[in-house]
Amino acid sequence: MRAANLIAIDWGTSSFRAWAMTDDGTVVDEVSSPNGILAVPDGDFEGVFEAAVGAWLDANPDLPVIASGMITSRNGWCETPYLPLPVAAGNLARALRPFTTRKGRTIQFVTGAARNPETGLPDVIRGEETELVGHLAAGGSGQGLFVMPGTHSKWARAEGGALIDFETYMTGEIFAVLSKHSILGRLMAADAPPANDSFRRGVEVARNARSSITSTLFSARSLALFDRLAPTEIADYLSGLLIGEEVRSGVATHSGITEVTVVGRGDLADRFAMALDLFGVSVSKAEPGMARLGLLEIGKRAGLVST
């Protein structure tokens, strides 16, 4: 087995992923957990970090570490300032923020970017910019519209290999809150198998609705009350309503858009592709692992690993 040259960490709101890899991107070892920043016990980020990658660093203390995602947010371990748009691999590499843990480990944190920080409604991005860098490093197009599903989905526009604009949708977090902490979740069956027809049904309701999403959401309960939606179908129907509303808004915002690239994990990317297709938008899907490749590319630009 080849020796690793870099530890790359994608630490988001709801998940933690780390890879030990060589300078050509070969994964030597990897670890993942549900310990996103909102699920770290008592805010012990260093404890989660050490449990995940401490053994790798004990074996090779000089191994550089690079991390991106919500771990650099105000709710994370080390808050970093936002870069102005546009952003690309080069200025992300130049803006790396070194951080030393109590145990003396050094982590290079990738910062995020901000849109309209001084006027209008500000928006921020942390982590998805790294996925976009990875997509470009893997040979993907540096032009067009990118949909990046997640806890907080991003619709990002790139030109000339740089991120130039984006919008955030809290779709994933709203689904989690409604499922776990609202009356809409009371009739849901736990651990139900996927129900794609119910998901599509929700998307179609959102696409054709004339009323607000705050009204149509209640149909996830009312349909079930009249046995027109099974308990095993409620979660997928609700997911379809929310993703359908996001896509409806995104398509309206980017008037005339006919194709997008979806960047994200397989199951969620498939759902967004399904919804976009129902809106008549052509979809290409990036290969998995874009965050990992983005961290490697930024690490190379910063001189952490050889090019």
PDB file of C-alpha atoms in Angstrom, residues 11-16 34-41 43 70-71 75-77:
ATOM      1  CA  TRP A  11     -16.793  18.441   7.707  1.00  0.00           C
ATOM      2  CA  GLY A  12     -20.306  19.678   7.139  1.00  0.00           C
ATOM      3  CA  THR A  13     -23.474  20.339   9.082  1.00  0.00           C
ATOM      4  CA  SER A  14     -24.609  16.726   9.254  1.00  0.00           C
ATOM      5  CA  SER A  15     -21.629  14.549   8.357  1.00  0.00           C
ATOM      6  CA  PHE A  16     -17.866  14.087   8.708  1.00  0.00           C
ATOM      7  CA  PRO A  34     -22.623  11.357  11.324  1.00  0.00           C
ATOM      8  CA  ASN A  35     -20.668  13.801  13.516  1.00  0.00           C
ATOM      9  CA  GLY A  36     -21.430  16.928  11.525  1.00  0.00           C
ATOM     10  CA  ILE A  37     -20.897  20.180  13.388  1.00  0.00           C
ATOM     11  CA  LEU A  38     -24.404  20.123  14.870  1.00  0.00           C
ATOM     12  CA  ALA A  39     -23.895  16.600  16.237  1.00  0.00           C
ATOM     13  CA  VAL A  40     -20.533  17.014  17.976  1.00  0.00           C
ATOM     14  CA  PRO A  41     -20.980  16.151  21.675  1.00  0.00           C
ATOM     15  CA  GLY A  43     -18.642  20.987  20.993  1.00  0.00           C
ATOM     16  CA  MET A  70     -19.170  24.213   8.019  1.00  0.00           C
ATOM     17  CA  ILE A  71     -16.362  23.383  10.439  1.00  0.00           C
ATOM     18  CA  ASN A  75     -20.931  27.241  14.814  1.00  0.00           C
ATOM     19  CA  GLY A  76     -17.798  25.266  13.995  1.00  0.00           C
ATOM     20  CA  TRP A  77     -14.302  24.831  15.363  1.00  0.00           C
TER      21      TRP A  77
END
